[in-house]
PDB file of C-alpha atoms and ligand atoms in Angstrom:
ATOM      1  CA  MET A  44      97.345 -11.511-148.795  1.00  0.00           C
ATOM      2  CA  ARG A  45      94.544 -12.809-146.572  1.00  0.00           C
ATOM      3  CA  PHE A  46      91.052 -11.514-145.815  1.00  0.00           C
ATOM      4  CA  GLY A  47      89.452 -13.269-142.872  1.00  0.00           C
ATOM      5  CA  ASP A  48      89.676 -16.991-143.668  1.00  0.00           C
ATOM      6  CA  VAL A  49      90.092 -16.458-147.405  1.00  0.00           C
ATOM      7  CA  SER A  50      93.551 -16.262-148.932  1.00  0.00           C
ATOM      8  CA  TYR A  51      93.951 -13.845-151.832  1.00  0.00           C
ATOM      9  CA  GLU A  52      96.531 -14.189-154.556  1.00  0.00           C
ATOM     10  CA  LYS A  53      97.071 -12.059-157.630  1.00  0.00           C
ATOM     11  CA  LYS A  54      98.518 -13.908-160.637  1.00  0.00           C
ATOM     12  CA  ASP A  55      98.843 -12.111-163.956  1.00  0.00           C
ATOM     13  CA  ARG A  56      95.518 -10.282-164.153  1.00  0.00           C
ATOM     14  CA  VAL A  57      93.569 -12.884-162.199  1.00  0.00           C
ATOM     15  CA  ALA A  58      92.633 -12.902-158.487  1.00  0.00           C
ATOM     16  CA  ILE A  59      92.510 -16.312-156.801  1.00  0.00           C
ATOM     17  CA  LEU A  60      90.383 -16.452-153.648  1.00  0.00           C
ATOM     18  CA  THR A  61      90.825 -19.656-151.629  1.00  0.00           C
ATOM     19  CA  LEU A  62      88.382 -20.485-148.843  1.00  0.00           C
ATOM     20  CA  ASP A  63      90.552 -21.761-146.026  1.00  0.00           C
ATOM     21  CA  ASP A  64      88.844 -22.877-142.825  1.00  0.00           C
ATOM     22  CA  GLN A  65      89.540 -26.556-143.288  1.00  0.00           C
ATOM     23  CA  LYS A  66      88.487 -27.748-139.837  1.00  0.00           C
ATOM     24  CA  LYS A  67      84.920 -26.763-140.780  1.00  0.00           C
ATOM     25  CA  LEU A  68      85.317 -27.881-144.416  1.00  0.00           C
ATOM     26  CA  ASN A  69      85.277 -24.202-145.445  1.00  0.00           C
ATOM     27  CA  ALA A  70      81.689 -23.735-144.237  1.00  0.00           C
ATOM     28  CA  LEU A  71      80.496 -20.124-144.449  1.00  0.00           C
ATOM     29  CA  SER A  72      81.830 -19.184-141.008  1.00  0.00           C
ATOM     30  CA  PRO A  73      82.147 -15.500-140.034  1.00  0.00           C
ATOM     31  CA  GLY A  74      85.804 -15.578-141.200  1.00  0.00           C
ATOM     32  CA  ILE A  75      84.895 -17.031-144.611  1.00  0.00           C
ATOM     33  CA  ARG A  76      81.997 -14.587-145.061  1.00  0.00           C
ATOM     34  CA  GLN A  77      84.222 -11.647-144.164  1.00  0.00           C
ATOM     35  CA  GLY A  78      86.943 -12.953-146.479  1.00  0.00           C
ATOM     36  CA  LEU A  79      84.566 -13.312-149.426  1.00  0.00           C
ATOM     37  CA  LYS A  80      83.185  -9.801-148.933  1.00  0.00           C
ATOM     38  CA  GLU A  81      86.567  -8.127-148.488  1.00  0.00           C
ATOM     39  CA  GLY A  82      88.271 -10.258-151.131  1.00  0.00           C
ATOM     40  CA  PHE A  83      85.701  -9.467-153.799  1.00  0.00           C
ATOM     41  CA  ALA A  84      85.729  -5.785-152.796  1.00  0.00           C
ATOM     42  CA  GLU A  85      89.448  -5.906-153.612  1.00  0.00           C
ATOM     43  CA  VAL A  86      88.667  -7.599-156.964  1.00  0.00           C
ATOM     44  CA  GLU A  87      86.342  -4.690-157.789  1.00  0.00           C
ATOM     45  CA  ARG A  88      88.795  -2.071-156.543  1.00  0.00           C
ATOM     46  CA  ASP A  89      91.908  -3.305-158.353  1.00  0.00           C
ATOM     47  CA  ALA A  90      91.715  -2.152-161.978  1.00  0.00           C
ATOM     48  CA  ASP A  91      94.473  -4.636-162.957  1.00  0.00           C
ATOM     49  CA  ILE A  92      92.238  -7.563-162.079  1.00  0.00           C
ATOM     50  CA  LYS A  93      90.157  -8.758-165.033  1.00  0.00           C
ATOM     51  CA  ALA A  94      88.762 -12.035-163.667  1.00  0.00           C
ATOM     52  CA  ALA A  95      88.612 -13.995-160.415  1.00  0.00           C
ATOM     53  CA  ILE A  96      88.719 -17.646-159.406  1.00  0.00           C
ATOM     54  CA  VAL A  97      87.178 -18.932-156.194  1.00  0.00           C
ATOM     55  CA  THR A  98      88.257 -22.300-154.844  1.00  0.00           C
ATOM     56  CA  GLY A  99      88.661 -24.157-151.545  1.00  0.00           C
ATOM     57  CA  ALA A 100      91.638 -25.449-149.562  1.00  0.00           C
ATOM     58  CA  GLY A 101      91.685 -29.113-148.545  1.00  0.00           C
ATOM     59  CA  ARG A 102      89.011 -31.686-149.363  1.00  0.00           C
ATOM     60  CA  ALA A 103      86.068 -29.301-149.561  1.00  0.00           C
ATOM     61  CA  PHE A 104      85.129 -26.370-151.728  1.00  0.00           C
ATOM     62  CA  CYS A 105      82.587 -25.297-149.114  1.00  0.00           C
ATOM     63  CA  ALA A 106      80.274 -27.341-146.848  1.00  0.00           C
ATOM     64  CA  GLY A 107      77.535 -24.687-146.741  1.00  0.00           C
ATOM     65  CA  ALA A 108      76.238 -22.414-144.016  1.00  0.00           C
ATOM     66  CA  ASP A 109      78.101 -22.693-140.710  1.00  0.00           C
ATOM     67  CA  ILE A 110      75.766 -24.918-138.708  1.00  0.00           C
ATOM     68  CA  THR A 111      77.634 -24.146-135.480  1.00  0.00           C
ATOM     69  CA  GLY A 112      76.564 -20.493-135.924  1.00  0.00           C
ATOM     70  CA  PHE A 113      72.808 -21.247-136.025  1.00  0.00           C
ATOM     71  CA  ASN A 114      70.591 -19.903-133.307  1.00  0.00           C
ATOM     72  CA  PHE A 115      66.835 -19.889-133.049  1.00  0.00           C
ATOM     73  CA  ASP A 116      65.935 -16.372-131.983  1.00  0.00           C
ATOM     74  CA  PRO A 117      63.918 -14.900-134.934  1.00  0.00           C
ATOM     75  CA  VAL A 118      65.785 -11.590-135.152  1.00  0.00           C
ATOM     76  CA  SER A 119      69.219 -13.268-135.047  1.00  0.00           C
ATOM     77  CA  VAL A 120      68.091 -15.843-137.636  1.00  0.00           C
ATOM     78  CA  LYS A 121      67.101 -13.091-140.067  1.00  0.00           C
ATOM     79  CA  ILE A 122      70.375 -11.179-139.588  1.00  0.00           C
ATOM     80  CA  PHE A 123      72.405 -14.398-139.851  1.00  0.00           C
ATOM     81  CA  LEU A 124      70.648 -15.593-143.010  1.00  0.00           C
ATOM     82  CA  ASN A 125      70.978 -12.196-144.692  1.00  0.00           C
ATOM     83  CA  ASP A 126      74.706 -12.240-144.037  1.00  0.00           C
ATOM     84  CA  VAL A 127      75.075 -15.824-145.315  1.00  0.00           C
ATOM     85  CA  PHE A 128      72.992 -14.944-148.404  1.00  0.00           C
ATOM     86  CA  GLN A 129      75.224 -11.983-149.183  1.00  0.00           C
ATOM     87  CA  ALA A 130      78.289 -14.224-149.057  1.00  0.00           C
ATOM     88  CA  LEU A 131      76.948 -17.113-151.113  1.00  0.00           C
ATOM     89  CA  THR A 132      75.445 -14.945-153.867  1.00  0.00           C
ATOM     90  CA  ILE A 133      78.580 -12.848-154.225  1.00  0.00           C
ATOM     91  CA  GLY A 134      79.523 -14.210-157.667  1.00  0.00           C
ATOM     92  CA  GLU A 135      76.394 -12.616-159.116  1.00  0.00           C
ATOM     93  CA  HIS A 136      77.106  -9.242-157.531  1.00  0.00           C
ATOM     94  CA  VAL A 137      80.701  -8.782-158.631  1.00  0.00           C
ATOM     95  CA  SER A 138      80.868  -6.973-161.967  1.00  0.00           C
ATOM     96  CA  LYS A 139      83.951  -8.908-163.161  1.00  0.00           C
ATOM     97  CA  PRO A 140      83.786 -12.543-164.317  1.00  0.00           C
ATOM     98  CA  VAL A 141      84.176 -15.173-161.600  1.00  0.00           C
ATOM     99  CA  ILE A 142      85.063 -18.834-162.140  1.00  0.00           C
ATOM    100  CA  ALA A 143      84.349 -21.396-159.420  1.00  0.00           C
ATOM    101  CA  ALA A 144      87.083 -24.043-159.392  1.00  0.00           C
ATOM    102  CA  VAL A 145      85.344 -26.716-157.325  1.00  0.00           C
ATOM    103  CA  ASN A 146      87.993 -28.909-155.730  1.00  0.00           C
ATOM    104  CA  GLY A 147      85.820 -31.153-153.537  1.00  0.00           C
ATOM    105  CA  LEU A 148      82.549 -31.066-151.592  1.00  0.00           C
ATOM    106  CA  ALA A 149      80.219 -28.235-152.641  1.00  0.00           C
ATOM    107  CA  LEU A 150      77.224 -28.636-150.376  1.00  0.00           C
ATOM    108  CA  GLY A 151      74.331 -26.323-149.566  1.00  0.00           C
ATOM    109  CA  GLY A 152      75.719 -22.795-149.514  1.00  0.00           C
ATOM    110  CA  GLY A 153      78.847 -24.220-151.168  1.00  0.00           C
ATOM    111  CA  LEU A 154      76.890 -25.326-154.217  1.00  0.00           C
ATOM    112  CA  GLU A 155      75.085 -21.988-154.073  1.00  0.00           C
ATOM    113  CA  LEU A 156      78.344 -20.047-154.007  1.00  0.00           C
ATOM    114  CA  ALA A 157      79.494 -22.047-157.051  1.00  0.00           C
ATOM    115  CA  ILE A 158      76.317 -21.406-159.063  1.00  0.00           C
ATOM    116  CA  SER A 159      76.421 -17.693-158.237  1.00  0.00           C
ATOM    117  CA  CYS A 160      79.705 -17.625-160.203  1.00  0.00           C
ATOM    118  CA  ASP A 161      79.730 -17.251-163.977  1.00  0.00           C
ATOM    119  CA  MET A 162      81.308 -20.610-164.785  1.00  0.00           C
ATOM    120  CA  ILE A 163      82.131 -23.756-162.846  1.00  0.00           C
ATOM    121  CA  ILE A 164      85.081 -26.042-163.492  1.00  0.00           C
ATOM    122  CA  ALA A 165      85.062 -29.158-161.338  1.00  0.00           C
ATOM    123  CA  SER A 166      87.748 -31.532-160.178  1.00  0.00           C
ATOM    124  CA  GLU A 167      86.808 -35.169-160.770  1.00  0.00           C
ATOM    125  CA  LYS A 168      86.686 -35.370-156.938  1.00  0.00           C
ATOM    126  CA  ALA A 169      83.984 -32.685-156.660  1.00  0.00           C
ATOM    127  CA  LYS A 170      80.540 -33.503-155.304  1.00  0.00           C
ATOM    128  CA  PHE A 171      77.523 -31.229-155.457  1.00  0.00           C
ATOM    129  CA  GLY A 172      74.491 -31.370-153.199  1.00  0.00           C
ATOM    130  CA  VAL A 173      71.866 -29.502-151.230  1.00  0.00           C
ATOM    131  CA  PRO A 174      71.611 -31.537-147.980  1.00  0.00           C
ATOM    132  CA  GLU A 175      69.621 -28.882-146.038  1.00  0.00           C
ATOM    133  CA  ILE A 176      66.510 -31.082-145.946  1.00  0.00           C
ATOM    134  CA  ASN A 177      68.378 -33.384-143.522  1.00  0.00           C
ATOM    135  CA  LEU A 178      68.426 -30.459-141.095  1.00  0.00           C
ATOM    136  CA  GLY A 179      64.787 -29.554-141.763  1.00  0.00           C
ATOM    137  CA  LEU A 180      65.990 -26.585-143.814  1.00  0.00           C
ATOM    138  CA  LEU A 181      66.015 -25.546-147.476  1.00  0.00           C
ATOM    139  CA  PRO A 182      68.709 -24.007-149.676  1.00  0.00           C
ATOM    140  CA  GLY A 183      67.282 -20.480-150.066  1.00  0.00           C
ATOM    141  CA  PHE A 184      69.245 -19.502-153.175  1.00  0.00           C
ATOM    142  CA  ALA A 185      69.482 -22.890-154.914  1.00  0.00           C
ATOM    143  CA  ILE A 186      65.740 -23.376-154.559  1.00  0.00           C
ATOM    144  CA  VAL A 187      65.365 -20.462-156.959  1.00  0.00           C
ATOM    145  CA  ARG A 188      68.419 -20.890-159.181  1.00  0.00           C
ATOM    146  CA  LEU A 189      69.156 -24.628-159.407  1.00  0.00           C
ATOM    147  CA  HIS A 190      66.106 -25.610-161.466  1.00  0.00           C
ATOM    148  CA  GLN A 191      66.968 -22.847-163.955  1.00  0.00           C
ATOM    149  CA  ILE A 192      70.227 -24.724-164.607  1.00  0.00           C
ATOM    150  CA  ILE A 193      69.491 -28.451-164.260  1.00  0.00           C
ATOM    151  CA  GLY A 194      65.702 -28.536-164.688  1.00  0.00           C
ATOM    152  CA  ARG A 195      62.818 -28.943-162.300  1.00  0.00           C
ATOM    153  CA  SER A 196      62.800 -32.708-161.851  1.00  0.00           C
ATOM    154  CA  LYS A 197      66.467 -33.179-160.920  1.00  0.00           C
ATOM    155  CA  SER A 198      66.493 -30.003-158.851  1.00  0.00           C
ATOM    156  CA  LYS A 199      63.511 -31.202-156.827  1.00  0.00           C
ATOM    157  CA  GLU A 200      65.074 -34.648-156.450  1.00  0.00           C
ATOM    158  CA  MET A 201      68.295 -33.132-155.090  1.00  0.00           C
ATOM    159  CA  THR A 202      66.393 -30.737-152.800  1.00  0.00           C
ATOM    160  CA  MET A 203      64.015 -33.368-151.422  1.00  0.00           C
ATOM    161  CA  THR A 204      66.500 -36.239-150.988  1.00  0.00           C
ATOM    162  CA  GLY A 205      69.509 -34.131-149.990  1.00  0.00           C
ATOM    163  CA  GLU A 206      71.730 -36.603-151.853  1.00  0.00           C
ATOM    164  CA  PRO A 207      74.824 -35.309-153.655  1.00  0.00           C
ATOM    165  CA  ILE A 208      75.784 -35.920-157.275  1.00  0.00           C
ATOM    166  CA  SER A 209      79.218 -36.606-158.752  1.00  0.00           C
ATOM    167  CA  ALA A 210      81.216 -34.213-160.922  1.00  0.00           C
ATOM    168  CA  GLU A 211      80.415 -36.372-163.980  1.00  0.00           C
ATOM    169  CA  GLU A 212      76.692 -36.168-163.302  1.00  0.00           C
ATOM    170  CA  ALA A 213      77.025 -32.412-162.738  1.00  0.00           C
ATOM    171  CA  LEU A 214      78.599 -32.202-166.203  1.00  0.00           C
ATOM    172  CA  ARG A 215      75.756 -34.191-167.794  1.00  0.00           C
ATOM    173  CA  LEU A 216      73.275 -31.820-166.137  1.00  0.00           C
ATOM    174  CA  ASN A 217      75.119 -28.690-167.354  1.00  0.00           C
ATOM    175  CA  LEU A 218      75.764 -27.632-163.774  1.00  0.00           C
ATOM    176  CA  VAL A 219      79.477 -27.401-164.573  1.00  0.00           C
ATOM    177  CA  SER A 220      81.193 -26.614-167.856  1.00  0.00           C
ATOM    178  CA  LYS A 221      84.151 -28.958-167.478  1.00  0.00           C
ATOM    179  CA  VAL A 222      85.447 -31.795-165.291  1.00  0.00           C
ATOM    180  CA  VAL A 223      89.223 -32.102-165.058  1.00  0.00           C
ATOM    181  CA  PRO A 224      91.780 -34.302-163.256  1.00  0.00           C
ATOM    182  CA  HIS A 225      92.119 -33.057-159.691  1.00  0.00           C
ATOM    183  CA  GLU A 226      95.750 -31.937-160.032  1.00  0.00           C
ATOM    184  CA  LYS A 227      94.951 -29.924-163.174  1.00  0.00           C
ATOM    185  CA  LEU A 228      92.061 -27.966-161.656  1.00  0.00           C
ATOM    186  CA  MET A 229      93.853 -24.691-160.993  1.00  0.00           C
ATOM    187  CA  ASP A 230      95.799 -24.776-164.272  1.00  0.00           C
ATOM    188  CA  GLU A 231      92.567 -25.249-166.199  1.00  0.00           C
ATOM    189  CA  ALA A 232      90.813 -22.506-164.233  1.00  0.00           C
ATOM    190  CA  MET A 233      93.793 -20.168-164.795  1.00  0.00           C
ATOM    191  CA  GLU A 234      93.798 -20.936-168.508  1.00  0.00           C
ATOM    192  CA  LEU A 235      90.111 -20.072-168.801  1.00  0.00           C
ATOM    193  CA  ALA A 236      90.494 -16.954-166.634  1.00  0.00           C
ATOM    194  CA  GLY A 237      93.513 -15.893-168.705  1.00  0.00           C
ATOM    195  CA  LYS A 238      91.542 -16.152-171.950  1.00  0.00           C
ATOM    196  CA  ILE A 239      88.765 -14.007-170.507  1.00  0.00           C
ATOM    197  CA  ALA A 240      91.250 -11.543-168.986  1.00  0.00           C
ATOM    198  CA  SER A 241      92.761 -10.948-172.436  1.00  0.00           C
ATOM    199  CA  LYS A 242      89.432  -9.693-173.851  1.00  0.00           C
ATOM    200  CA  PRO A 243      88.156  -6.124-173.595  1.00  0.00           C
ATOM    201  CA  ALA A 244      86.878  -5.702-170.041  1.00  0.00           C
ATOM    202  CA  ILE A 245      83.982  -3.374-170.849  1.00  0.00           C
ATOM    203  CA  ALA A 246      82.410  -5.874-173.257  1.00  0.00           C
ATOM    204  CA  ILE A 247      83.040  -8.732-170.788  1.00  0.00           C
ATOM    205  CA  ARG A 248      81.187  -6.864-168.014  1.00  0.00           C
ATOM    206  CA  LEU A 249      78.292  -6.163-170.348  1.00  0.00           C
ATOM    207  CA  ALA A 250      78.161  -9.851-171.304  1.00  0.00           C
ATOM    208  CA  LYS A 251      77.894 -10.784-167.619  1.00  0.00           C
ATOM    209  CA  SER A 252      75.287  -8.185-166.719  1.00  0.00           C
ATOM    210  CA  SER A 253      73.192  -8.876-169.846  1.00  0.00           C
ATOM    211  CA  ILE A 254      73.038 -12.627-169.249  1.00  0.00           C
ATOM    212  CA  ASN A 255      72.432 -12.204-165.509  1.00  0.00           C
ATOM    213  CA  ARG A 256      69.584  -9.744-166.103  1.00  0.00           C
ATOM    214  CA  MET A 257      67.301 -12.589-167.078  1.00  0.00           C
ATOM    215  CA  LEU A 258      67.923 -14.492-163.846  1.00  0.00           C
ATOM    216  CA  GLY A 259      65.288 -12.495-161.958  1.00  0.00           C
ATOM    217  CA  GLY A 260      65.368 -11.412-158.353  1.00  0.00           C
ATOM    218  CA  GLU A 261      61.871 -11.378-156.874  1.00  0.00           C
ATOM    219  CA  GLU A 262      61.911 -15.092-156.044  1.00  0.00           C
ATOM    220  CA  ILE A 263      65.146 -14.609-154.114  1.00  0.00           C
ATOM    221  CA  VAL A 264      63.511 -11.958-151.947  1.00  0.00           C
ATOM    222  CA  TYR A 265      60.615 -14.373-151.277  1.00  0.00           C
ATOM    223  CA  ALA A 266      62.948 -17.251-150.413  1.00  0.00           C
ATOM    224  CA  CYS A 267      65.016 -14.998-148.145  1.00  0.00           C
ATOM    225  CA  ASP A 268      61.893 -13.779-146.348  1.00  0.00           C
ATOM    226  CA  ALA A 269      60.327 -17.232-146.043  1.00  0.00           C
ATOM    227  CA  MET A 270      63.363 -19.229-144.888  1.00  0.00           C
ATOM    228  CA  PRO A 271      63.667 -17.849-141.312  1.00  0.00           C
ATOM    229  CA  SER A 272      60.216 -19.273-140.443  1.00  0.00           C
ATOM    230  CA  LEU A 273      61.645 -22.800-140.753  1.00  0.00           C
ATOM    231  CA  PHE A 274      63.922 -22.112-137.790  1.00  0.00           C
ATOM    232  CA  ALA A 275      60.816 -21.863-135.596  1.00  0.00           C
ATOM    233  CA  THR A 276      59.801 -25.469-136.346  1.00  0.00           C
ATOM    234  CA  GLU A 277      60.650 -28.286-133.935  1.00  0.00           C
ATOM    235  CA  ASP A 278      61.967 -30.380-136.840  1.00  0.00           C
ATOM    236  CA  THR A 279      64.571 -27.819-137.900  1.00  0.00           C
ATOM    237  CA  GLN A 280      65.722 -27.334-134.327  1.00  0.00           C
ATOM    238  CA  GLU A 281      65.960 -31.127-133.966  1.00  0.00           C
ATOM    239  CA  GLY A 282      67.835 -31.416-137.319  1.00  0.00           C
ATOM    240  CA  ILE A 283      70.413 -28.849-136.316  1.00  0.00           C
ATOM    241  CA  ARG A 284      70.868 -30.249-132.786  1.00  0.00           C
ATOM    242  CA  ALA A 285      71.212 -33.769-134.180  1.00  0.00           C
ATOM    243  CA  PHE A 286      73.981 -32.651-136.582  1.00  0.00           C
ATOM    244  CA  LEU A 287      75.853 -30.964-133.742  1.00  0.00           C
ATOM    245  CA  ASP A 288      75.349 -34.021-131.490  1.00  0.00           C
ATOM    246  CA  LYS A 289      76.484 -36.306-134.367  1.00  0.00           C
ATOM    247  CA  ARG A 290      73.297 -38.403-134.307  1.00  0.00           C
ATOM    248  CA  LYS A 291      70.376 -39.096-136.638  1.00  0.00           C
ATOM    249  CA  PRO A 292      67.502 -36.605-136.288  1.00  0.00           C
ATOM    250  CA  VAL A 293      64.006 -37.705-135.308  1.00  0.00           C
ATOM    251  CA  PHE A 294      61.494 -35.584-137.223  1.00  0.00           C
ATOM    252  CA  LYS A 295      57.909 -35.240-135.968  1.00  0.00           C
ATOM    253  CA  ASP A 296      56.426 -32.977-138.666  1.00  0.00           C
ATOM    254  CA  ARG A 297      56.014 -30.180-136.166  1.00  0.00           C
TER     255      ARG A 297
HETATM  256  N1  COA B  99      79.027 -26.026-140.690  1.00  0.00           N
HETATM  257  C1  COA B  99      79.879 -26.134-139.660  1.00  0.00           C
HETATM  258  N2  COA B  99      80.734 -27.160-139.502  1.00  0.00           N
HETATM  259  C2  COA B  99      80.733 -28.104-140.452  1.00  0.00           C
HETATM  260  C3  COA B  99      79.876 -28.060-141.565  1.00  0.00           C
HETATM  261  C4  COA B  99      78.998 -26.958-141.668  1.00  0.00           C
HETATM  262  N3  COA B  99      78.162 -26.813-142.698  1.00  0.00           N
HETATM  263  N4  COA B  99      80.090 -29.159-142.334  1.00  0.00           N
HETATM  264  C5  COA B  99      81.056 -29.853-141.713  1.00  0.00           C
HETATM  265  N5  COA B  99      81.435 -29.234-140.585  1.00  0.00           N
HETATM  266  C6  COA B  99      82.454 -29.668-139.628  1.00  0.00           C
HETATM  267  C7  COA B  99      81.970 -30.900-138.864  1.00  0.00           C
HETATM  268  O1  COA B  99      81.127 -30.527-137.783  1.00  0.00           O
HETATM  269  C8  COA B  99      83.295 -31.486-138.419  1.00  0.00           C
HETATM  270  O2  COA B  99      83.751 -30.756-137.293  1.00  0.00           O
HETATM  271  P1  COA B  99      84.414 -31.551-136.017  1.00  0.00           P
HETATM  272  O3  COA B  99      85.643 -32.190-136.593  1.00  0.00           O
HETATM  273  O4  COA B  99      84.713 -30.448-135.055  1.00  0.00           O
HETATM  274  O5  COA B  99      83.408 -32.540-135.548  1.00  0.00           O
HETATM  275  C9  COA B  99      84.231 -31.179-139.588  1.00  0.00           C
HETATM  276  O6  COA B  99      83.602 -30.124-140.324  1.00  0.00           O
HETATM  277  C10 COA B  99      84.421 -32.353-140.519  1.00  0.00           C
HETATM  278  O7  COA B  99      83.142 -32.846-140.876  1.00  0.00           O
HETATM  279  P2  COA B  99      82.708 -34.378-140.681  1.00  0.00           P
HETATM  280  O8  COA B  99      81.205 -34.427-140.639  1.00  0.00           O
HETATM  281  O9  COA B  99      83.441 -35.002-139.544  1.00  0.00           O
HETATM  282  O10 COA B  99      83.258 -35.003-142.054  1.00  0.00           O
HETATM  283  P3  COA B  99      82.603 -36.162-142.927  1.00  0.00           P
HETATM  284  O11 COA B  99      83.555 -36.446-144.047  1.00  0.00           O
HETATM  285  O12 COA B  99      82.175 -37.307-142.063  1.00  0.00           O
HETATM  286  O13 COA B  99      81.274 -35.512-143.564  1.00  0.00           O
HETATM  287  C11 COA B  99      79.964 -33.839-144.656  1.00  0.00           C
HETATM  288  C12 COA B  99      81.372 -34.425-144.418  1.00  0.00           C
HETATM  289  C13 COA B  99      80.155 -32.559-145.463  1.00  0.00           C
HETATM  290  C14 COA B  99      79.105 -34.835-145.447  1.00  0.00           C
HETATM  291  C15 COA B  99      79.263 -33.540-143.300  1.00  0.00           C
HETATM  292  O14 COA B  99      80.159 -32.762-142.508  1.00  0.00           O
HETATM  293  C16 COA B  99      77.987 -32.747-143.453  1.00  0.00           C
HETATM  294  O15 COA B  99      76.952 -33.342-143.721  1.00  0.00           O
HETATM  295  N6  COA B  99      78.045 -31.419-143.235  1.00  0.00           N
HETATM  296  C17 COA B  99      76.887 -30.561-143.301  1.00  0.00           C
HETATM  297  C18 COA B  99      76.624 -30.138-144.718  1.00  0.00           C
HETATM  298  C19 COA B  99      75.334 -29.326-144.748  1.00  0.00           C
HETATM  299  O16 COA B  99      74.279 -29.747-144.307  1.00  0.00           O
HETATM  300  N7  COA B  99      75.426 -28.116-145.319  1.00  0.00           N
HETATM  301  C20 COA B  99      74.314 -27.220-145.418  1.00  0.00           C
HETATM  302  C21 COA B  99      74.184 -26.413-144.174  1.00  0.00           C
HETATM  303  S1  COA B  99      72.717 -25.432-144.141  1.00  0.00           S
END
């Protein structure tokens, strides 16, 4: 089955959602956003499904928001960001457990999608980063959630330098629960999902909702409201144009 640009497979009692828009490194394009929404709606609807895995096709898990879809009109920015936010926070909103099986680059919204899931297993080839600062932007969800996982210092370093970390470093920082050989990624994710799927589903849902209750939500609303204002700055417009023109941006602090 396929929803938008996300393929959907049902194996035993586990749904596997694979982001598949490889020419854009699985960035959160309209097709990927639609696929995530419809795919996870199917996960909720299908009573046979006890757990889900989200992964990416090709060399990337997900390269973040679709930069080719950016536009600077304030109303469009707000609508666009809300839609992207809905897609990348989806792991938190699904009532069933979701495992991110990170096969490669997880950048910006890609890292955010992974941390919205309940657990992350990473291939040794995975890389995690929040490069938005290079565009004059910020990662609206990670800015709130990442420091809760890896601590303030490292989270600020990643946010302010935009530099990615390796799977091994992600393991040291407790960002992921396991790093596995690349070719074993899906087997390991299936094994974990299978264990969870064999437990009583009502207790599993309560475990998820109880632990997620303490994550908080107010800061997310603030970040979501504040982020669109960056699109009005000359630096962000320059950062985005420079990426599309494949050149280095020249920031002027305006
Ligand atoms: N949105 C839209 N398209 C994207 C994308 C994104 N976030 N990330 C990559 N792509 C596209 C590239 O534009 C390129 O398309 P093209 O072949 O039509 O030129 C294609 O994916 C391959 O990317 P490319 O940059 O050629 O590969 P690379 O190996 O040299 O670099 C990255 C890979 C991920 C480091 C680089 O693409 C990148 O920095 N992407 C942006 C990541 C980002 O800032 N995410 C947060 C967005 S808010």
